[in-house]
Each structure stands twice: as structure tokens, then as C-alpha cells.
XYZ file of C-alpha atoms in Angstrom:
591
model
C 111.029 88.504 128.088
C 109.046 91.517 126.917
C 110.672 93.647 129.580
C 114.117 92.528 128.377
C 113.266 93.399 124.749
C 111.979 96.803 125.794
C 115.212 97.404 127.746
C 117.336 96.441 124.724
C 115.302 98.700 122.437
C 115.577 101.544 124.907
C 119.359 101.122 125.140
C 119.624 100.975 121.337
C 117.577 104.154 120.976
C 119.755 105.886 123.590
C 122.928 104.740 121.818
C 121.684 105.927 118.426
C 120.608 109.286 119.867
C 124.009 109.769 121.478
C 125.790 108.954 118.212
C 123.644 111.485 116.361
C 124.480 114.109 118.983
C 128.198 113.308 118.658
C 127.965 113.634 114.867
C 126.237 117.017 115.143
C 128.822 118.151 117.690
C 131.750 117.203 115.467
C 130.065 118.804 112.460
C 129.391 122.112 114.186
C 132.777 122.230 115.930
C 134.999 121.340 112.975
C 132.984 122.296 109.880
C 134.708 125.715 109.593
C 138.033 123.936 108.976
C 137.060 122.741 105.522
C 135.756 126.029 104.070
C 138.512 127.882 105.867
C 141.314 125.957 104.168
C 139.594 125.557 100.789
C 138.546 129.209 100.651
C 142.063 130.309 101.564
C 143.756 128.155 98.916
C 141.395 129.168 96.111
C 141.642 132.842 97.019
C 145.442 132.646 97.218
C 145.500 131.357 93.650
C 143.245 134.125 92.392
C 139.824 132.437 92.357
C 137.600 134.990 94.132
C 134.173 135.224 92.428
C 133.111 137.927 94.885
C 135.398 140.383 93.022
C 134.877 138.819 89.556
C 138.019 136.704 89.530
C 137.191 133.264 88.123
C 140.543 132.015 86.845
C 143.398 130.476 88.796
C 146.625 132.445 88.650
C 149.790 133.274 90.585
C 149.193 137.025 90.515
C 148.659 137.169 94.264
C 152.016 135.495 94.969
C 153.765 137.710 92.417
C 152.380 140.835 94.070
C 153.334 139.449 97.464
C 156.919 138.742 96.437
C 157.200 142.182 94.860
C 156.161 143.913 98.054
C 159.131 145.910 99.459
C 160.168 144.769 102.885
C 158.504 141.348 102.667
C 161.749 139.528 103.453
C 162.352 141.654 106.552
C 158.767 141.147 107.668
C 159.028 137.346 107.395
C 162.360 137.266 109.232
C 160.960 139.544 111.927
C 157.872 137.333 112.337
C 159.966 134.185 112.707
C 162.365 135.910 115.099
C 159.537 137.147 117.335
C 157.626 133.857 117.364
C 160.609 131.537 117.882
C 162.235 133.780 120.499
C 159.055 134.290 122.536
C 158.168 130.572 122.430
C 161.630 129.381 123.440
C 161.934 131.996 126.179
C 158.475 131.161 127.543
C 159.314 127.435 127.592
C 162.727 128.019 129.193
C 161.380 130.382 131.843
C 158.440 128.083 132.583
C 160.777 125.153 133.192
C 163.063 127.359 135.306
C 160.099 128.319 137.498
C 159.023 124.698 137.854
C 162.557 123.607 138.735
C 163.066 126.344 141.333
C 159.623 126.548 142.899
C 157.850 123.185 142.540
C 156.407 122.240 145.948
C 158.478 124.897 147.679
C 157.079 127.565 149.981
C 156.635 129.693 146.846
C 154.448 127.202 145.062
C 151.188 127.901 146.889
C 151.465 131.610 146.091
C 152.274 130.837 142.449
C 149.150 128.699 142.093
C 146.999 131.265 143.884
C 148.095 134.134 141.622
C 147.852 132.059 138.455
C 144.120 132.831 138.180
C 144.323 136.653 137.952
C 147.372 136.518 135.687
C 145.706 134.165 133.197
C 142.458 136.131 133.425
C 144.231 139.221 132.096
C 143.562 139.290 128.321
C 146.396 139.801 125.861
C 144.994 143.110 124.599
C 144.510 144.599 128.068
C 148.000 143.466 129.033
C 149.437 144.970 125.839
C 147.783 148.339 126.535
C 149.061 148.299 130.121
C 152.500 147.182 128.933
C 152.568 150.148 126.547
C 151.578 152.545 129.345
C 154.491 151.194 131.385
C 157.274 151.155 128.798
C 156.625 154.007 126.373
C 159.202 156.827 126.534
C 156.641 158.798 128.583
C 155.327 155.752 130.449
C 155.241 155.051 134.157
C 158.733 153.466 134.240
C 160.188 156.584 132.641
C 158.293 158.726 135.174
C 159.873 156.783 138.037
C 163.469 156.641 136.794
C 163.626 159.643 134.489
C 166.535 159.830 132.050
C 168.119 156.700 133.515
C 165.697 154.687 131.388
C 166.484 155.138 127.723
C 164.877 152.182 125.993
C 162.297 151.862 123.279
C 160.243 148.702 123.709
C 157.048 149.945 122.074
C 157.052 149.714 118.261
C 160.801 149.043 118.200
C 162.043 147.840 114.834
C 163.451 144.533 116.155
C 160.332 143.467 118.019
C 161.981 143.157 121.437
C 158.972 144.706 123.167
C 156.609 142.300 121.409
C 158.851 139.373 122.377
C 158.866 140.497 126.018
C 155.087 140.947 126.130
C 154.328 137.592 124.484
C 156.832 135.799 126.713
C 155.414 137.264 129.910
C 151.849 136.457 128.858
C 152.546 132.859 127.769
C 154.556 131.752 130.819
C 151.414 131.465 133.018
C 149.669 129.428 130.294
C 152.567 126.976 130.125
C 152.657 126.778 133.921
C 148.941 126.014 133.939
C 149.409 123.233 131.371
C 152.474 121.859 133.196
C 150.865 121.396 136.604
C 148.809 118.272 135.751
C 151.636 116.910 133.593
C 154.162 117.036 136.417
C 151.676 115.440 138.780
C 151.537 112.489 136.367
C 155.344 112.217 136.424
C 155.438 111.750 140.209
C 158.165 114.333 140.722
C 158.747 113.675 144.430
C 159.645 110.017 143.890
C 161.830 110.907 140.897
C 163.802 113.503 142.861
C 164.348 111.146 145.804
C 165.602 108.410 143.479
C 167.876 110.846 141.618
C 169.347 112.188 144.845
C 170.106 108.657 145.996
C 172.149 108.283 142.785
C 174.165 111.430 143.468
C 172.233 114.005 141.427
C 171.525 117.394 142.966
C 168.124 119.073 142.451
C 169.088 121.022 139.307
C 170.746 117.993 137.692
C 167.725 115.793 138.412
C 165.324 118.298 136.852
C 167.429 118.950 133.756
C 168.625 115.377 133.126
C 165.579 113.334 134.141
C 162.440 115.466 134.296
C 163.078 117.752 131.288
C 163.149 114.886 128.711
C 159.819 113.667 130.115
C 158.263 117.144 130.342
C 159.061 118.261 126.788
C 156.976 115.635 124.919
C 154.019 116.185 127.229
C 154.063 119.973 126.839
C 154.426 119.711 123.055
C 150.894 120.737 122.062
C 150.964 123.684 124.451
C 154.207 124.888 122.850
C 152.590 124.415 119.445
C 149.701 126.646 120.547
C 152.093 129.317 121.837
C 154.108 129.238 118.609
C 151.021 129.436 116.381
C 149.631 132.355 118.354
C 152.895 134.311 118.305
C 153.213 133.879 114.531
C 149.675 135.015 113.729
C 149.037 137.546 116.508
C 147.532 140.782 115.202
C 145.962 142.661 118.117
C 149.012 142.708 120.399
C 151.329 143.398 117.441
C 149.195 146.399 116.447
C 149.505 147.850 119.945
C 153.191 147.299 120.770
C 154.767 145.530 117.772
C 157.180 146.923 115.171
C 155.800 149.065 112.373
C 158.613 149.488 109.815
C 158.144 146.811 108.697
C 155.381 145.185 110.756
C 155.075 141.457 111.261
C 153.616 139.464 108.382
C 150.299 138.922 110.174
C 149.830 142.676 110.561
C 150.745 143.190 106.890
C 148.149 140.645 105.788
C 145.575 142.223 108.084
C 146.233 145.654 106.576
C 145.808 144.265 103.067
C 142.553 142.572 104.046
C 141.218 145.895 105.328
C 142.354 147.841 102.296
C 139.525 149.635 100.518
C 140.989 148.461 97.208
C 139.589 144.953 96.629
C 142.424 144.251 94.183
C 144.653 143.579 97.211
C 142.627 140.482 98.180
C 144.720 138.015 96.101
C 147.889 139.411 97.674
C 146.325 139.244 101.150
C 145.172 135.658 100.654
C 148.604 134.667 99.352
C 150.144 136.242 102.440
C 147.697 134.348 104.676
C 148.694 131.087 102.979
C 152.383 131.900 103.458
C 151.608 132.606 107.111
C 150.037 129.165 107.427
C 153.079 127.515 105.812
C 155.394 129.439 108.129
C 153.383 128.194 111.090
C 153.633 124.583 109.922
C 157.384 124.941 109.413
C 157.786 126.447 112.893
C 155.792 123.646 114.511
C 157.972 121.144 112.693
C 161.058 122.907 114.017
C 159.766 122.560 117.593
C 159.126 118.867 117.058
C 162.605 118.438 115.562
C 164.226 120.279 118.475
C 162.352 118.078 120.933
C 163.463 114.930 119.075
C 167.069 116.153 119.009
C 167.116 117.007 122.734
C 165.352 113.923 124.065
C 166.384 111.161 121.644
C 169.270 112.061 119.367
C 171.558 114.048 121.651
C 171.906 111.941 124.781
C 175.449 112.937 125.793
C 174.319 115.835 127.954
C 171.735 113.559 129.587
C 174.277 110.964 130.616
C 176.741 113.601 131.806
C 175.150 114.212 135.171
C 177.821 116.585 136.420
C 176.725 119.516 134.267
C 173.604 121.598 134.925
C 172.605 125.177 134.173
C 172.073 127.611 137.059
C 168.507 128.920 136.623
C 166.947 131.681 138.709
C 163.318 130.680 138.557
C 162.248 132.766 141.563
C 163.437 135.978 139.917
C 161.619 135.032 136.705
C 158.313 134.305 138.441
C 158.539 137.597 140.329
C 158.931 139.556 137.084
C 156.273 137.441 135.334
C 153.683 138.201 137.985
C 154.749 141.732 138.891
C 154.481 143.366 135.450
C 150.949 142.109 134.592
C 149.654 142.961 138.074
C 151.160 146.459 137.921
C 149.404 147.202 134.625
C 145.951 147.127 136.271
C 146.590 150.044 138.696
C 148.181 151.990 135.823
C 145.058 151.483 133.692
C 142.877 152.515 136.629
C 144.882 155.700 137.180
C 144.704 156.663 133.532
C 140.943 156.074 133.372
C 140.354 158.739 136.085
C 143.154 161.128 135.096
C 142.135 164.451 133.592
C 145.658 165.864 133.502
C 148.815 163.799 133.919
C 151.850 165.669 132.743
C 155.229 164.063 132.228
C 157.241 163.394 134.416
C 154.697 163.597 137.284
C 154.282 160.307 139.175
C 150.551 160.791 139.719
C 147.868 162.802 137.887
C 147.519 166.422 138.920
C 143.771 166.483 138.194
C 141.146 163.744 138.428
C 137.822 163.424 136.657
C 134.917 161.064 135.948
C 134.241 162.800 132.648
C 135.597 160.066 130.426
C 133.636 157.323 132.196
C 130.468 159.413 131.915
C 131.209 160.184 128.289
C 131.623 156.528 127.324
C 129.175 154.856 129.693
C 126.092 154.669 127.440
C 128.113 153.148 124.617
C 129.996 150.932 127.063
C 126.788 149.226 128.188
C 126.081 147.994 124.649
C 129.681 146.883 124.155
C 129.767 145.018 127.489
C 126.411 143.377 126.719
C 127.690 142.231 123.303
C 130.898 140.850 124.788
C 129.265 138.965 127.646
C 126.374 137.625 125.567
C 128.651 136.182 122.865
C 131.070 134.820 125.490
C 128.347 133.128 127.540
C 126.651 131.539 124.541
C 129.843 130.358 122.826
C 131.512 129.090 126.024
C 128.398 127.229 127.182
C 127.851 125.551 123.812
C 131.551 124.704 123.514
C 131.476 123.254 127.049
C 128.569 120.961 126.159
C 130.362 119.913 122.969
C 133.591 119.188 124.859
C 131.764 117.007 127.387
C 130.033 115.098 124.591
C 133.298 114.481 122.734
C 135.046 113.363 125.933
C 132.244 110.911 126.685
C 132.313 109.610 123.117
C 136.093 109.124 123.194
C 135.887 107.196 126.470
C 133.220 104.878 125.075
C 135.069 104.439 121.773
C 138.409 103.764 123.488
C 137.269 100.398 124.830
C 135.208 99.202 121.870
C 136.072 101.066 118.653
C 139.241 103.176 119.009
C 139.161 104.195 115.341
C 135.947 106.166 116.006
C 137.630 108.469 118.535
C 137.802 112.131 117.594
C 141.531 112.727 116.936
C 143.223 115.090 119.356
C 145.132 116.661 116.480
C 141.847 117.590 114.781
C 140.640 119.184 118.011
C 143.875 121.151 118.356
C 143.905 122.574 114.808
C 142.074 125.820 115.748
C 144.789 126.371 118.365
C 147.678 125.415 116.087
C 146.700 127.091 112.803
C 146.981 130.879 112.376
C 143.600 132.485 112.980
C 144.094 134.924 110.140
C 144.608 132.119 107.603
C 141.524 130.140 108.637
C 139.272 133.158 109.095
C 140.090 134.557 105.685
C 138.871 131.361 104.018
C 135.775 131.231 106.242
C 134.992 134.868 105.451
C 135.237 134.198 101.722
C 132.850 131.234 102.018
C 130.288 133.227 104.021
C 129.987 135.570 101.059
C 128.503 132.700 99.039
C 125.909 131.828 101.713
C 124.813 134.979 103.476
C 126.838 137.501 105.378
C 123.957 139.257 107.099
C 123.627 137.025 110.171
C 126.658 138.557 111.816
C 125.943 137.423 115.367
C 125.491 133.847 114.168
C 128.802 133.811 112.294
C 130.696 135.496 115.113
C 129.273 133.131 117.737
C 130.080 130.121 115.583
C 133.645 131.356 115.094
C 134.014 131.852 118.848
C 132.762 128.306 119.484
C 135.271 127.043 116.928
C 138.213 128.691 118.718
C 136.961 128.233 122.296
C 136.213 124.510 121.997
C 139.863 123.266 121.976
C 140.718 125.186 125.149
C 137.720 123.825 127.049
C 138.428 120.315 125.762
C 142.032 120.608 126.924
C 140.972 121.943 130.343
C 138.656 118.939 130.836
C 141.084 116.360 129.476
C 142.867 115.662 132.770
C 139.754 115.326 134.960
C 138.067 113.013 132.444
C 141.171 110.826 132.237
C 141.535 110.620 136.017
C 137.888 109.728 136.632
C 137.440 106.185 137.935
C 135.356 104.387 135.294
C 134.534 101.540 137.685
C 132.009 103.793 139.375
C 129.981 103.896 136.152
C 130.269 100.155 135.685
C 128.942 99.475 139.181
C 126.012 101.834 138.645
C 125.184 100.364 135.234
C 125.334 96.842 136.635
C 122.662 97.826 139.150
C 120.299 98.901 136.385
C 120.763 102.672 136.445
C 120.284 104.305 132.987
C 123.474 105.719 131.380
C 122.392 109.354 131.500
C 121.319 109.035 135.122
C 124.715 107.476 135.932
C 126.424 110.481 134.380
C 124.135 113.023 136.066
C 124.016 111.491 139.538
C 127.567 110.129 139.890
C 130.029 111.478 137.351
C 128.773 115.048 137.032
C 129.001 115.921 140.763
C 132.555 114.608 140.952
C 133.700 116.495 137.849
C 131.649 119.647 138.444
C 134.553 121.705 139.891
C 136.595 121.073 136.747
C 133.556 121.866 134.578
C 133.140 125.249 136.276
C 136.797 126.139 135.705
C 136.678 124.979 132.072
C 133.598 127.148 131.537
C 135.483 130.170 132.889
C 138.426 129.362 130.600
C 136.045 129.298 127.623
C 134.500 132.642 128.554
C 137.949 134.171 128.949
C 139.049 132.895 125.520
C 135.859 134.177 123.895
C 136.209 137.622 125.463
C 139.684 137.981 123.935
C 138.749 137.057 120.358
C 139.649 139.968 118.082
C 139.969 138.690 114.528
C 136.874 136.389 114.535
C 134.691 139.217 115.841
C 136.008 141.814 113.438
C 136.233 139.695 110.284
C 132.990 137.723 110.506
C 131.118 140.580 112.155
C 132.160 142.894 109.315
C 132.829 145.623 111.868
C 129.152 145.713 112.891
C 129.656 143.954 116.232
C 131.645 145.853 118.827
C 133.171 144.105 121.825
C 135.550 145.246 124.527
C 138.441 143.645 122.654
C 137.755 145.244 119.279
C 137.246 148.657 120.879
C 140.374 148.350 123.028
C 142.514 147.560 119.983
C 140.925 150.319 117.901
C 141.437 152.919 120.616
C 144.989 151.835 121.474
C 146.327 153.663 118.421
C 144.524 156.888 119.360
C 145.880 159.847 121.227
C 143.657 159.696 124.313
C 145.112 157.220 126.781
C 142.219 157.717 129.182
C 139.627 156.257 126.810
C 141.992 153.390 125.933
C 142.522 152.702 129.630
C 138.775 152.441 130.287
C 138.240 149.782 127.636
C 141.408 147.881 128.505
C 140.479 147.932 132.205
C 136.974 146.613 131.566
C 138.324 143.983 129.196
C 140.636 142.718 131.933
C 137.950 142.766 134.647
C 135.295 140.861 132.669
C 137.075 137.473 132.487
C 138.419 137.924 136.016
C 134.857 138.188 137.352
C 133.883 134.937 135.651
C 137.003 133.234 137.008
C 136.025 134.308 140.522
C 132.487 132.972 139.981
C 133.874 129.670 138.701
C 136.334 129.321 141.590
C 133.643 130.005 144.186
C 131.228 127.608 142.481
C 133.898 124.909 142.180
C 134.718 125.162 145.870
C 131.045 124.949 146.750
C 130.561 121.840 144.595
C 133.779 119.994 145.389
C 137.494 120.149 146.047
C 140.143 120.617 143.417
C 143.033 120.063 145.807
C 143.481 116.323 145.462
C 144.562 115.928 141.887
C 146.459 112.733 141.342
C 145.097 109.990 143.519
C 141.728 108.340 143.148
C 140.089 106.661 146.060
C 136.773 104.920 145.697
C 134.557 103.319 148.233
C 131.200 101.891 147.197
C 128.716 99.968 149.184
C 125.783 98.166 147.637
C 122.646 96.735 149.116
C 120.887 93.911 147.252
C 117.630 94.680 148.972
C 117.474 98.287 147.771
C 119.773 98.141 144.725
C 121.096 101.554 145.524
C 124.584 103.013 145.256
C 126.111 104.702 148.213
C 128.416 107.434 146.976
C 129.022 109.162 150.266
C 132.582 107.830 150.475
C 133.533 108.308 146.846
C 136.188 110.841 145.986
C 137.787 111.330 142.650
C 140.807 113.529 142.232
C 140.979 115.751 139.223
C 143.474 117.590 137.128
C 144.635 120.908 138.441
C 142.505 123.442 136.588
C 143.736 126.785 137.755
C 142.372 129.551 135.560
């Protein structure tokens, strides 16, 4: 009897401790949302005590509306974001339709890791080196190429760069979704009804794929609306996008521009919400309201997915050799194909400073990604427990996705204003916290599939044999999910290494990372220095992806993704669990 009471008390203490940990996790992960939104709204309406403004007013909005070129900037922002999102979604589906489980598919999955590891800023710098009027494409084709994709007034270059960079992300998010849809069976059934391959994909699979890819499209749309770093490097300048305008006002030495900047950040947030609503409306119209094209099986669009995937992979991979060439070039005159003189001078010149920058980048990335990984595991475990007993206690997925869906500039402005009331001297603390805030949703999303596919009966068998809950997780669940955990950790590090606005705004310019330096140097005249930082920024996440892939293969297989086979044998004499024949398939987690 006493032993039973002690067991109950021990379980109660463990349960209470876990709930406290979950509460702390949710608090740390989502606390910036509240000051971010409140600080933004108050500042937009003129209440900024930091600059002696204590009364609410509409002066910021009046100044914003009076700004010349605001209308063009808003239209340009919407055009770039909507075009790049729709093109990325269309091209992603075209690739899936043309290449799914074909002889191309293995190569596509293999190359997905280095393409996704390439940060947006490094890709933008390489893209600029390729497509400027004196870039490598112009060197190859001479006067036959007469385009202006860098800083063009219509944003076509920015649209192209964002589209090419987001296609791999959508492919990565689509792989586990299509495995859930059981594509092979669907195609066989459709063909037996007279549909060809293209008709089956567009009439049957597309309406199922769109709702499942919704949050990923939301993330792509939100990023394209609020992107600053890539827009500064290759985006239009007369006028720039609204996010770049707001960023310039925030960095203005005249503090009187803060109300106008905060009003612009609030408008940016409202534009993002309206754009997300438009995506949801388009999805509803395509899949539910407009069913005529679905029932008309004779019509299908010819889509060249193989050509698209070739371009999508070729351009990012070509940028790396271009960056490498520029980093060692001492003289590279136009229109020479290769440099006429080579030198290590620029590497030697920057190396001492580079060591500090690399150390800053890796330290912040490791700390933020590791903490966010622990938080994501805790929230997943809490949601699984709450799903069976108290569903209303689950952490909402929409709340988790807000840092991905809301413009960074809008949230960070409010957070920056609030930090002025507390203390703004602990720059590394604020920057790390901001990185955790933005990294957490990506790690949570990367672990979502493996946690859902895990066979919960394994835990129930172990618990029924008297094994403590934590030991069940550590001895049984953790080894099976460890490959996915390694990949999610690499995803978190990659996201942290690419954070530009959180590092610059909350670090007050006192913390230098590879991303902040690459953006700052991209507007300079020396391409060789820019190439060094962009090259290192692209190599850093790639190294961690390689480490994660090797570690995941050492700890388990990621190949079997959709089927779960379990085999347990128990012995009443030893009360032990034999897990030698247990295999749990996991979500495809290609970096």
C-alpha cells in the first residue's frame, strides 16, 4: 500500500514538473508576441515615451500617407509578394507532377539539402553577381543579354530570386504531405477511370495538396512581403518595397520619423493579413466553389516540371563557384570569363575580423537552435498527452506559426520599443531570444510529421510494464526519432544563421554576424569582400546540414517514411521490453 502511494505521489510530482516546464516553454517562446504587437500599435498611434511622445495621435499615419511614392511602393510590394508566392506554388506543383517517384526524384531529394542550406542573403549576392549588367551571364553572352534584373523598377529580379529560393522549401514541405495522400494508389485508381497522369494530378491530387500546403504558402507570402535583406541587395530602389522604406525610416538619425516608421510597420502587418486572406480565399474558390474544372477531366495544363527543377537547382548551385572566384580575384575585367590575376589578400585582410564574426554567428545559432529544439520537443509531447485527455490545453498550431506568418519588421519594431523600457544593454540575450522566437516554428514544423507518425502503443506497453515516463521517452521514443531530431536541429541552425533583422534591431548594431555583414557589404563597391562573407554565410549552414545527415544515418534510417511496423516481445519473468524488432517510419526531413 505504501509503495502504491509513493508511486502515485511520484507520478503526480512528475506530472506537475512537466506542466511547469511546458508553461515556461510557452512563456519564453511566445512572450515576445504580446509586447511586439502592443508596442507596434502604441508607437503607430504616436505613443513613444522614449522620444517624449505621450499622447495618442494620427500624425504617423498622416506623415505616411503624405510620403511621395507610397502608393507605388505598396503596389510594388503586393505585386512582388503575390507573384513570387503564386509562381513558387505553381512551379512546386509542376515539379511534383512531373518528377514524383520518377528516375529524377532521387536526385531531386539528394540535392534538396544543399539548395535549402543556401541562405537567402548568400543566394541574393550570388544572384546579383550572375545577372548584373557586368555579371557572369553578361560575360558569357556579351551584348546578346540586355536585361536588368538587379534593382529593376518593377521588381522582376526580386520576384525571380524569391521564387527560386522558395521552391525548394515548398518541395520539402510537400514530400511528407504527398506521402500521406498515398499518391501511387490514387494514380492507379484515376488511370483505371480514364484519367492520364496530368489530369489525375490536377483534378484529384491538387485539391488535396492545396489545403495541406496552406501554412507553408502563408509563410512564403509573409516572408516575401516583409523581406528586407534580399530586397536591399537586388530589389527595386525607386521606389523600394514598403518593408525597405520602413527599415530606412527606422534607421533614420532623426527620431521624429519613428511614428511614421511604426505606422508603416502596422500597414505592412495589415497588408500581410490581407494577403494571407487572399490565399485562403483562392484556395476555397479552387477546391470548393469552382468545381466545374474538377469534373471536366478532359482538360489539363501541360507543365514542364523537369525544366523548372533544372533551372531551380542550377542557378543556386552556380552562384557558389561565382562567389568563390570573386573571393580570390584580384583583377577581373569585363568581359573576361575568368580573373586575370588571383590573390589571397582579401582573405588575409578580413581573416582576423572574420573569426569574431563567425564565432558570433555560430554561438548564437547553436544556443538558439538547441533551446528551440528542446522547446519544440516539449510542446510536441504536451500536445500528444493533451490530445487524448484535455484537447483544449493543446498549444494551438496557429499560435506557433505566428512568427512565420507575421512580418518580422512589424513584430521586431514593437519588441525593440518594449526593450527600451526594460534594459537594452544585454544585447546577446535579446538577440538570442529573438532567434529562438523565430527558429522555434521551423523546428516544430520539421518535427511535426515524425511525432505524428510515431506509434504510441510502444509507450503504452512500456508504461504498463512499470517503466517511468521519462525513461520510456529516452530509451524507446528518442532513439526512433533521433534522425528527425538531428535534421530539425540543422534546420534551426540554418534559420538562425540567416536572421538579419532580429540581429540588427535587437543587437543595436553591436553584434555582427555573417548575415549582417554580407548585407552591409553587398551595397559596397568591392565585390571580393562581399563574396567572402556571402560564401562563408552559405557554407556555415551547409556544414551543419552535413553533420546532421551523417548523424541521422548513424542513428537510424530516414528512408521509410509512411509505414509503421512494430514488433514487441515481453517476458513476464524479466519484465523487459525487447525493441530489437521495432521500426518506426518518420516524416521525410530533408534539409
